[in-house]
Amino acid sequence: MPEDRSPSITRRLPPSEAVDRWTGARHGLAKTYGQADLIVLGIGVMIGSGIFSLAGRQAATMAGPGVVLSFMIAGITSLLVAFCIAELSSAMPASGSAYTFTYVIFGEVWAWIVGWALVMELLLAAAVVARVWSLYAAQMLADLGVPIPGPLSGVIGQAEGFDLFTLFILVLLTGVVALGARIGLRALWIIVIAKLLAVGAVIVVGAAHFDQRNLAAIPVPSAPVETAADTLHSPLLGMVFGQTTAFGWFGIFAASATITFAYIGFDVVATAAEEAEDAPRSIPRGIIRSLVATTVIYIAVAVVMVGMTSYDRIDPGAPLASAFRRTGNGFMVHVINIGAVLGLTTVVLVLLVGLTRVIFSMARDGLFPRPLAKINRAYHSPTRATLVIGGVAILLAEFVPVLTLEPLVVIGTLCVFVAAAAGVMRMRRTMPDLPRGFRTPLSPYVPVASILASLWLMVNLQVVTWLYFAAWMAFGVLVYLLYGRRNSVLAGGRPPADPAFESRGRHRR
């Protein structure tokens, strides 16, 4: 690639270079995912343990039976963003997802910022979910009556500090991802089917105890939402509008902001674009169909939850489990625990896959060290990048109180959503003839609505979250100035060598 001596803030990747330079090239990824695989990938990352607790918790504390509407609102909000990401991925089916889109549309500096936000989002999410997996796994063993040996009781199922289960799940799934996409895909199919059977059991058994009178118990919007005493831990929105109330329409919309977190992850499907068959069409379909399927499943669980028991009798700590115990179906507690553990397993797996592809793409462009872009010829996978990412995730999960940093995952995701929606509008103006397999309907209204919805969710986050995010991004800009700007392929850096190609050359000699 010829050297681009223009300032890095205006240096953009040509659309053809974003995809065509790796098509069939030494550094291209093997085609692995079919249409059904992409849907499973999306469901795998979106449906986790929250499906068994989120509806009940929000019904009890914020929305009452209106939590069903909250799930609908959150699903529609996510769908608006999904339309934008679907169009971008159909025009530029590369493994970098929003990072690559931004590189082509806005330029290198903005691509780095979005890529850096993606790294934070996916890395922190993997660490957080792995820690939560340990908590659920320990609870599952306790409910099954399986004793934990005394010497291990202090290192299993811990919210902070060293945790053996957290280490186990991250080492296991890092190994699965490192062995190649096909092995990870087989494991994903098996676990997703198993967890969907658990969710199906919850819906069927819960529906048998459905009482429509519970849906008619609409709470009065009179309970004030407690706000933090200090400014740093107050929502940005609360600082502007003051104290708000739970229940009623405000409670429904406030709950939808929290529930949207459950849908986060559908954008990870776009990171598989380079490995998907007929990516310009299959990726948009995979994103939208997996999101629609997830929305239907979430709404079904929400209806069952608020139909089984009155909202004012729901235990926010274990809503479904307590509801099933009350109806005499205590055995469903085990189904819920198993479903939660399986759900979290697929979430960690897909997050590691998505993060590996983002890091791989950024290294391939020279913004990260180029050895991370090497593909293992035996497994046809960026094994080195996977192992590095897994190691960092383990250190983060074991030595940082990651559960307190969960809102950073949300703000990083929403930042990427804003960039994607803005990218669609700019691409329509500057690249109207670029081939697309999917077009966002009602543009520019849908992209504008996506941006407004994402910003609305962002202002519901605490001030301290904004400060942490600003610090992370400032550090990222420093890394770019010291390394990425000079080593970028567009700046004349040498494209990464292909170890498989070099090995074949040595073998021939």
C-alpha positions as MATLAB code, in Angstrom:
seq = 'MPEDRSPSITRRLPPSEAVDRWTGARHGLAKTYGQADLIVLGIGVMIGSGIFSLAGRQAATMAGPGVVLSFMIAGITSLLVAFCIAELSSAMPASGSAYTFTYVIFGEVWAWIVGWALVMELLLAAAVVARVWSLYAAQMLADLGVPIPGPLSGVIGQAEGFDLFTLFILVLLTGVVALGARIGLRALWIIVIAKLLAVGAVIVVGAAHFDQRNLAAIPVPSAPVETAADTLHSPLLGMVFGQTTAFGWFGIFAASATITFAYIGFDVVATAAEEAEDAPRSIPRGIIRSLVATTVIYIAVAVVMVGMTSYDRIDPGAPLASAFRRTGNGFMVHVINIGAVLGLTTVVLVLLVGLTRVIFSMARDGLFPRPLAKINRAYHSPTRATLVIGGVAILLAEFVPVLTLEPLVVIGTLCVFVAAAAGVMRMRRTMPDLPRGFRTPLSPYVPVASILASLWLMVNLQVVTWLYFAAWMAFGVLVYLLYGRRNSVLAGGRPPADPAFESRGRHRR';
ca = [
       0.000    0.000    0.000;
       1.483    3.398   -0.909;
       2.413    5.778    1.860;
      -0.147    8.455    2.685;
       1.669   11.576    3.893;
      -1.518   13.498    4.670;
      -2.223   14.360    8.329;
      -3.464   11.331   10.248;
      -6.692   13.114   11.189;
      -7.711   13.178    7.510;
      -6.052    9.899    6.461;
      -8.794    7.522    5.353;
      -8.798    3.915    4.222;
     -10.201    3.526    0.669;
     -13.366    1.370    0.651;
     -11.831   -1.164   -1.720;
      -8.783   -1.521    0.537;
     -10.970   -2.267    3.556;
     -12.134   -5.572    2.068;
     -10.522   -6.452   -1.244;
      -6.926   -6.356   -0.035;
      -7.605   -9.322    2.244;
      -9.912  -11.313   -0.034;
      -8.047  -14.550   -0.670;
      -4.872  -12.947    0.673;
      -2.349  -14.458    3.037;
      -3.843  -12.481    5.915;
      -7.475  -13.200    5.167;
      -9.582  -15.291    7.541;
     -11.178  -18.542    6.395;
     -14.897  -18.639    5.566;
     -16.606  -20.318    8.507;
     -20.029  -18.852    9.283;
     -23.228  -19.583    7.409;
     -26.512  -17.728    7.869;
     -27.738  -19.881   10.759;
     -24.325  -19.682   12.439;
     -24.509  -15.889   12.542;
     -27.934  -15.971   14.180;
     -26.601  -18.383   16.814;
     -23.608  -16.083   17.304;
     -25.942  -13.157   18.045;
     -28.219  -15.140   20.351;
     -25.150  -16.553   22.077;
     -23.870  -13.126   23.099;
     -27.199  -11.442   23.874;
     -28.966  -14.040   26.009;
     -27.151  -14.485   29.310;
     -28.080  -14.717   32.959;
     -29.976  -11.426   32.766;
     -32.907  -13.109   31.064;
     -33.720  -14.837   34.372;
     -33.388  -11.785   36.617;
     -33.689   -8.535   34.687;
     -37.453   -8.609   34.054;
     -38.328   -9.352   37.666;
     -35.871   -6.855   39.115;
     -37.105   -3.997   36.918;
     -40.748   -4.937   37.487;
     -40.283   -4.887   41.262;
     -38.329   -1.647   41.487;
     -39.144    0.505   38.493;
     -41.849   -0.452   35.973;
     -44.298   -2.966   37.479;
     -46.168   -4.942   34.794;
     -45.133   -2.177   32.376;
     -41.755   -3.910   32.216;
     -43.114   -5.724   29.156;
     -43.348   -2.355   27.411;
     -39.827   -1.562   28.641;
     -38.514   -4.635   26.848;
     -40.347   -3.595   23.692;
     -38.896   -0.069   23.858;
     -35.378   -1.396   24.463;
     -35.760   -3.853   21.604;
     -36.923   -1.159   19.184;
     -34.068    1.121   20.258;
     -31.567   -1.654   19.614;
     -33.180   -2.436   16.266;
     -32.669    1.166   15.103;
     -28.943    0.844   15.771;
     -28.884   -2.643   14.258;
     -30.202   -1.258   10.959;
     -27.265    1.171   10.818;
     -24.641   -1.447   11.643;
     -26.250   -3.814    9.130;
     -25.844   -1.315    6.283;
     -22.244   -0.547    7.169;
     -21.295   -4.218    7.465;
     -22.967   -4.988    4.140;
     -20.887   -2.305    2.422;
     -17.620   -3.129    4.232;
     -17.681   -6.778    5.391;
     -14.395   -6.767    7.309;
     -13.516   -8.250   10.701;
     -12.941   -4.846   12.319;
     -16.642   -3.991   12.511;
     -17.246   -0.355   13.576;
     -13.494    0.286   13.661;
     -13.166   -0.473    9.942;
     -16.339    1.434    9.065;
     -14.997    4.515   10.808;
     -11.582    4.146    9.153;
     -13.188    4.340    5.721;
     -15.787    7.003    6.459;
     -14.178    9.387    8.954;
     -10.443    8.668    8.969;
      -7.676    7.054   10.970;
      -7.859    9.094   14.170;
     -11.586    8.526   14.563;
     -11.126    4.849   13.677;
      -8.605    4.527   16.481;
     -11.003    6.168   18.947;
     -13.841    3.815   17.998;
     -11.509    0.806   17.995;
     -10.166    1.786   21.417;
     -13.748    2.052   22.720;
     -14.490   -1.404   21.261;
     -11.449   -2.862   22.994;
     -12.599   -1.456   26.337;
     -16.160   -2.632   25.799;
     -15.378   -6.211   24.794;
     -12.400   -6.777   27.100;
     -14.138   -5.437   30.184;
     -17.367   -7.250   29.296;
     -15.510  -10.576   29.013;
     -13.908  -10.026   32.429;
     -17.192   -8.955   34.048;
     -19.220  -11.844   32.625;
     -16.520  -14.366   33.587;
     -16.714  -13.126   37.185;
     -20.522  -13.349   37.152;
     -20.223  -16.858   35.661;
     -18.260  -17.879   38.744;
     -20.950  -16.509   41.069;
     -23.712  -18.410   39.261;
     -21.665  -21.601   39.027;
     -21.012  -21.506   42.770;
     -24.715  -20.886   43.455;
     -25.656  -23.771   41.164;
     -23.403  -26.153   43.107;
     -24.826  -24.894   46.408;
     -28.429  -25.425   45.260;
     -27.543  -28.913   44.034;
     -26.040  -29.709   47.419;
     -22.518  -30.153   46.059;
     -20.086  -29.150   48.821;
     -17.029  -27.020   48.054;
     -13.888  -28.262   49.828;
     -12.881  -26.035   52.738;
      -9.511  -24.907   51.296;
     -11.271  -23.761   48.098;
     -14.246  -22.001   49.690;
     -12.424  -18.660   49.751;
     -11.417  -18.762   46.078;
     -14.647  -19.932   44.411;
     -17.654  -17.720   43.731;
     -15.980  -14.526   44.919;
     -17.081  -11.074   43.733;
     -13.559   -9.691   44.195;
     -10.046  -11.071   44.562;
      -8.606  -14.249   43.103;
     -11.298  -16.664   41.942;
     -10.659  -20.171   40.649;
     -13.875  -20.479   38.631;
     -13.221  -17.171   36.861;
      -9.745  -18.364   35.917;
     -11.130  -21.705   34.741;
     -13.770  -20.310   32.382;
     -11.430  -17.744   30.819;
      -8.620  -20.274   30.279;
     -11.065  -22.809   28.831;
     -12.777  -20.434   26.407;
      -9.548  -18.701   25.388;
      -8.276  -22.131   24.402;
     -11.445  -22.871   22.442;
     -11.190  -19.589   20.503;
      -7.455  -20.075   19.907;
      -8.079  -23.478   18.338;
     -10.050  -21.854   15.529;
     -13.485  -20.523   14.622;
     -14.870  -23.912   13.593;
     -14.199  -25.525   16.961;
     -15.628  -22.510   18.763;
     -18.673  -22.571   16.498;
     -19.434  -26.223   17.279;
     -19.197  -25.532   20.995;
     -21.388  -22.446   20.581;
     -24.147  -24.378   18.799;
     -24.279  -27.039   21.523;
     -24.372  -24.571   24.410;
     -26.884  -22.203   22.751;
     -29.293  -25.069   22.059;
     -28.985  -26.220   25.675;
     -29.619  -22.777   27.132;
     -32.577  -22.175   24.804;
     -34.078  -25.427   26.104;
     -33.693  -24.059   29.634;
     -35.335  -20.762   28.648;
     -38.110  -22.678   26.889;
     -38.747  -24.681   30.050;
     -39.024  -21.459   32.067;
     -41.569  -20.033   29.607;
     -43.683  -23.203   29.354;
     -43.796  -24.016   33.075;
     -44.256  -20.357   34.010;
     -47.113  -19.933   31.520;
     -49.004  -22.692   33.317;
     -49.200  -20.414   36.363;
     -50.049  -17.239   34.450;
     -52.698  -14.995   36.026;
     -53.783  -12.036   33.912;
     -54.933  -10.158   37.046;
     -51.262   -9.578   37.850;
     -50.895   -7.600   34.622;
     -53.803   -5.352   35.613;
     -52.143   -4.283   38.871;
     -50.752   -1.027   37.494;
     -48.702    0.794   40.180;
     -49.140    4.505   40.859;
     -46.111    6.610   39.842;
     -45.499    8.026   43.294;
     -42.361    6.310   44.593;
     -39.288    8.533   44.232;
     -36.104    7.032   42.868;
     -33.277    7.343   45.350;
     -30.375    9.385   44.006;
     -26.793    9.245   45.177;
     -25.781   11.791   47.767;
     -22.542   12.651   45.960;
     -22.362   14.164   42.510;
     -19.937   11.588   41.077;
     -22.360    8.711   41.600;
     -25.443   10.549   40.373;
     -26.769    9.992   36.854;
     -25.945   12.812   34.502;
     -29.660   13.083   33.693;
     -30.533   13.384   37.385;
     -28.171   16.322   37.743;
     -30.097   18.098   34.979;
     -33.712   17.269   35.886;
     -33.473   16.522   39.598;
     -35.269   13.693   41.378;
     -37.362   11.332   39.259;
     -40.061    8.794   40.129;
     -40.423    5.062   39.759;
     -43.366    3.392   38.024;
     -45.728    5.053   35.599;
     -44.416    6.064   32.190;
     -41.189    7.502   33.550;
     -40.508    4.205   35.310;
     -41.187    2.303   32.102;
     -38.734    4.435   30.117;
     -36.154    4.400   32.914;
     -36.373    0.596   33.034;
     -35.933    0.429   29.269;
     -32.594    2.249   29.633;
     -31.366   -0.458   32.012;
     -32.861   -3.277   29.967;
     -31.085   -2.113   26.810;
     -27.891   -3.464   28.404;
     -29.348   -6.955   27.907;
     -29.403   -6.448   24.135;
     -25.805   -5.271   23.900;
     -23.708   -7.600   21.774;
     -25.545   -7.825   18.467;
     -22.831   -5.638   16.938;
     -20.320   -8.432   17.644;
     -21.901  -10.350   14.759;
     -20.378   -7.753   12.412;
     -16.879   -8.762   13.556;
     -17.461  -12.121   11.841;
     -18.055  -10.469    8.447;
     -14.738  -11.543    6.955;
     -15.427  -15.162    7.908;
     -19.052  -15.241    6.721;
     -20.348  -16.661    3.464;
     -21.985  -13.986    1.272;
     -21.222  -11.422    3.993;
     -22.917   -8.373    2.375;
     -26.249  -10.169    2.794;
     -25.709  -12.738    5.529;
     -24.275  -10.345    8.132;
     -27.228   -7.875    8.052;
     -29.650  -10.786    8.228;
     -27.709  -12.356   11.099;
     -27.685   -9.114   13.085;
     -31.364   -8.314   12.603;
     -32.741  -11.850   12.922;
     -30.754  -12.647   16.071;
     -31.898   -9.349   17.621;
     -35.553   -9.973   16.735;
     -35.369  -13.533   18.096;
     -33.754  -12.290   21.308;
     -36.397   -9.574   21.715;
     -39.223  -12.109   21.359;
     -37.582  -14.402   23.927;
     -37.018  -11.553   26.398;
     -40.615  -10.329   26.082;
     -41.931  -13.882   26.567;
     -39.922  -14.282   29.787;
     -41.053  -10.822   30.972;
     -44.720  -11.691   30.381;
     -44.314  -14.974   32.275;
     -42.498  -13.235   35.135;
     -45.106  -10.534   35.796;
     -47.932  -12.975   35.052;
     -46.812  -15.520   37.642;
     -46.755  -13.133   40.582;
     -47.784   -9.592   41.434;
     -45.003   -7.053   40.940;
     -45.069   -6.053   44.627;
     -44.355   -9.655   45.696;
     -41.358  -10.174   43.411;
     -38.007  -10.781   45.096;
     -35.560   -8.534   43.170;
     -32.625  -10.728   44.204;
     -33.964  -13.945   42.667;
     -37.241  -13.095   40.927;
     -37.895  -16.196   38.842;
     -36.520  -18.646   41.383;
     -38.694  -17.236   44.169;
     -41.741  -17.156   41.891;
     -41.336  -20.818   40.974;
     -40.839  -21.793   44.607;
     -44.069  -19.988   45.457;
     -45.942  -22.011   42.823;
     -44.504  -25.307   44.087;
     -42.050  -25.791   41.223;
     -38.818  -25.611   43.177;
     -37.066  -27.902   40.682;
     -37.097  -25.004   38.209;
     -34.450  -23.288   40.362;
     -31.949  -25.827   39.037;
     -33.085  -25.224   35.472;
     -32.607  -21.482   35.954;
     -29.127  -21.956   37.435;
     -28.044  -24.269   34.629;
     -29.515  -21.934   32.015;
     -27.695  -18.957   33.547;
     -24.338  -20.755   33.582;
     -24.772  -21.910   29.972;
     -25.928  -18.452   28.902;
     -22.931  -16.740   30.435;
     -20.597  -19.303   28.878;
     -21.688  -18.379   25.358;
     -21.507  -14.663   26.181;
     -17.845  -14.945   27.215;
     -17.079  -17.120   24.193;
     -18.561  -14.703   21.647;
     -17.031  -11.664   23.361;
     -13.573  -13.246   23.077;
     -14.198  -14.043   19.406;
     -15.318  -10.476   18.674;
     -12.441   -8.866   20.585;
      -9.909  -11.097   18.853;
     -11.191   -9.976   15.449;
     -11.051   -6.278   16.376;
      -7.494   -6.531   17.723;
      -6.501   -8.610   14.681;
      -7.845   -5.962   12.298;
      -6.174   -3.068   14.103;
      -2.856   -4.944   14.166;
      -3.215   -5.776   10.488;
      -3.524   -2.037    9.815;
      -0.434   -1.342   11.918;
      -2.209    0.437   14.780;
      -1.340   -2.398   17.170;
       1.880   -4.471   17.066;
       1.855   -6.481   13.841;
       2.648   -9.893   15.381;
      -0.943   -9.841   16.705;
      -2.147  -10.062   13.089;
      -0.428  -13.382   12.397;
      -2.714  -16.286   11.538;
      -1.841  -19.745   12.825;
      -1.616  -21.958    9.741;
      -2.783  -25.055   11.657;
      -5.934  -23.504   13.128;
      -6.545  -20.723   10.555;
      -7.052  -18.348   13.468;
      -5.215  -15.331   14.975;
      -4.041  -17.545   17.829;
      -1.399  -15.145   19.138;
      -3.907  -12.298   19.462;
      -6.356  -14.647   21.171;
      -3.832  -15.774   23.774;
      -2.764  -12.199   24.526;
      -6.392  -11.090   24.890;
      -7.206  -14.063   27.106;
      -4.225  -13.292   29.325;
      -5.203   -9.647   29.721;
      -8.824  -10.618   30.456;
      -7.636  -13.001   33.171;
      -5.474  -10.338   34.813;
      -8.319   -7.826   34.628;
     -10.920  -10.220   36.036;
      -8.681  -11.474   38.863;
      -7.023   -8.298   40.092;
      -9.498   -5.484   39.323;
     -12.985   -5.137   40.922;
     -14.572   -5.417   37.479;
     -18.156   -5.740   38.716;
     -18.017   -2.084   39.785;
     -16.890   -1.082   36.266;
     -19.795   -2.662   34.385;
     -21.236    0.745   33.308;
     -18.054    1.318   31.296;
     -19.155   -1.529   29.030;
     -22.393    0.325   28.375;
     -20.829    3.711   27.644;
     -18.249    2.143   25.338;
     -20.963    0.325   23.426;
     -23.128    3.416   23.108;
     -20.165    5.426   21.842;
     -19.726    2.845   19.079;
     -23.456    2.991   18.304;
     -23.321    6.769   17.850;
     -20.344    6.421   15.491;
     -22.132    3.746   13.444;
     -25.320    5.796   13.042;
     -23.352    8.903   12.093;
     -21.346    6.779    9.663;
     -24.455    5.740    7.756;
     -25.492    9.354    7.169;
     -22.018   10.408    6.063;
     -21.584    7.360    3.844;
     -24.861    8.137    2.092;
     -23.507   11.594    1.224;
     -19.873   10.845    0.402;
     -20.146    7.294   -1.044;
     -23.623    7.040   -2.570;
     -22.496    4.509   -5.193;
     -20.755    2.124   -2.809;
     -22.404   -1.319   -3.247;
     -24.528   -2.424   -0.284;
     -26.318   -5.641    0.509;
     -28.664   -3.818    2.889;
     -29.893   -0.240    3.242;
     -31.120    1.359    6.472;
     -34.831    2.143    6.035;
     -36.103    5.705    6.398;
     -32.643    7.241    6.392;
     -31.683    9.754    7.787;
     -34.523    9.474   10.320;
     -33.507    6.053   11.639;
     -29.818    7.008   12.098;
     -30.823   10.264   13.824;
     -33.200    8.346   16.101;
     -30.381    5.872   16.836;
     -28.059    8.684   17.872;
     -30.690   10.330   20.079;
     -31.624    7.015   21.713;
     -27.963    6.188   22.401;
     -27.316    9.633   23.854;
     -30.415    9.290   26.050;
     -29.034    6.071   27.498;
     -25.604    7.648   27.970;
     -26.927   10.542   30.058;
     -28.547    7.982   32.374;
     -25.058    6.798   33.353;
     -23.248    8.102   36.412;
     -20.835   11.020   36.267;
     -18.006    8.797   37.519;
     -18.547    6.495   34.542;
     -18.074    9.449   32.190;
     -14.858   10.387   33.988;
     -13.433    6.857   33.757;
     -14.382    6.714   30.089;
     -12.708   10.069   29.415;
      -9.532    8.848   31.137;
      -9.503    5.639   29.063;
      -9.959    7.551   25.818;
      -7.257   10.091   26.750;
      -4.850    7.228   27.383;
      -5.837    5.744   24.039;
      -5.089    8.970   22.199;
      -1.644    8.989   23.814;
      -1.014    5.408   22.645;
      -2.023    6.373   19.115;
       0.249    9.400   19.033;
       3.230    7.426   20.329;
       2.725    4.250   18.289;
      -0.229    3.967   15.917;
       0.246    7.196   13.986;
       3.785    6.252   12.929;
       3.285    2.530   12.389;
       0.007    2.685   10.497;
       0.060    0.907    7.135;
      -1.390    4.069    5.574;
       1.611    5.990    6.897;
       3.939    3.684    4.986;
       4.307    0.913    7.527;
       5.091   -2.531    6.114;
       2.067   -4.852    6.012;
       2.391   -7.774    8.412;
       4.109  -10.887    7.176;
       2.169  -14.101    6.884;
       3.760  -16.926    8.878;
       1.900  -19.633    6.956;
       3.160  -18.238    3.664;
       6.693  -17.922    4.992;
       6.601  -21.476    6.332;
       5.484  -22.798    2.979;
       8.328  -20.887    1.351;
      10.898  -22.360    3.732;
       9.455  -25.824    3.163;
       9.810  -25.475   -0.602;
      13.389  -24.369   -0.194;
];
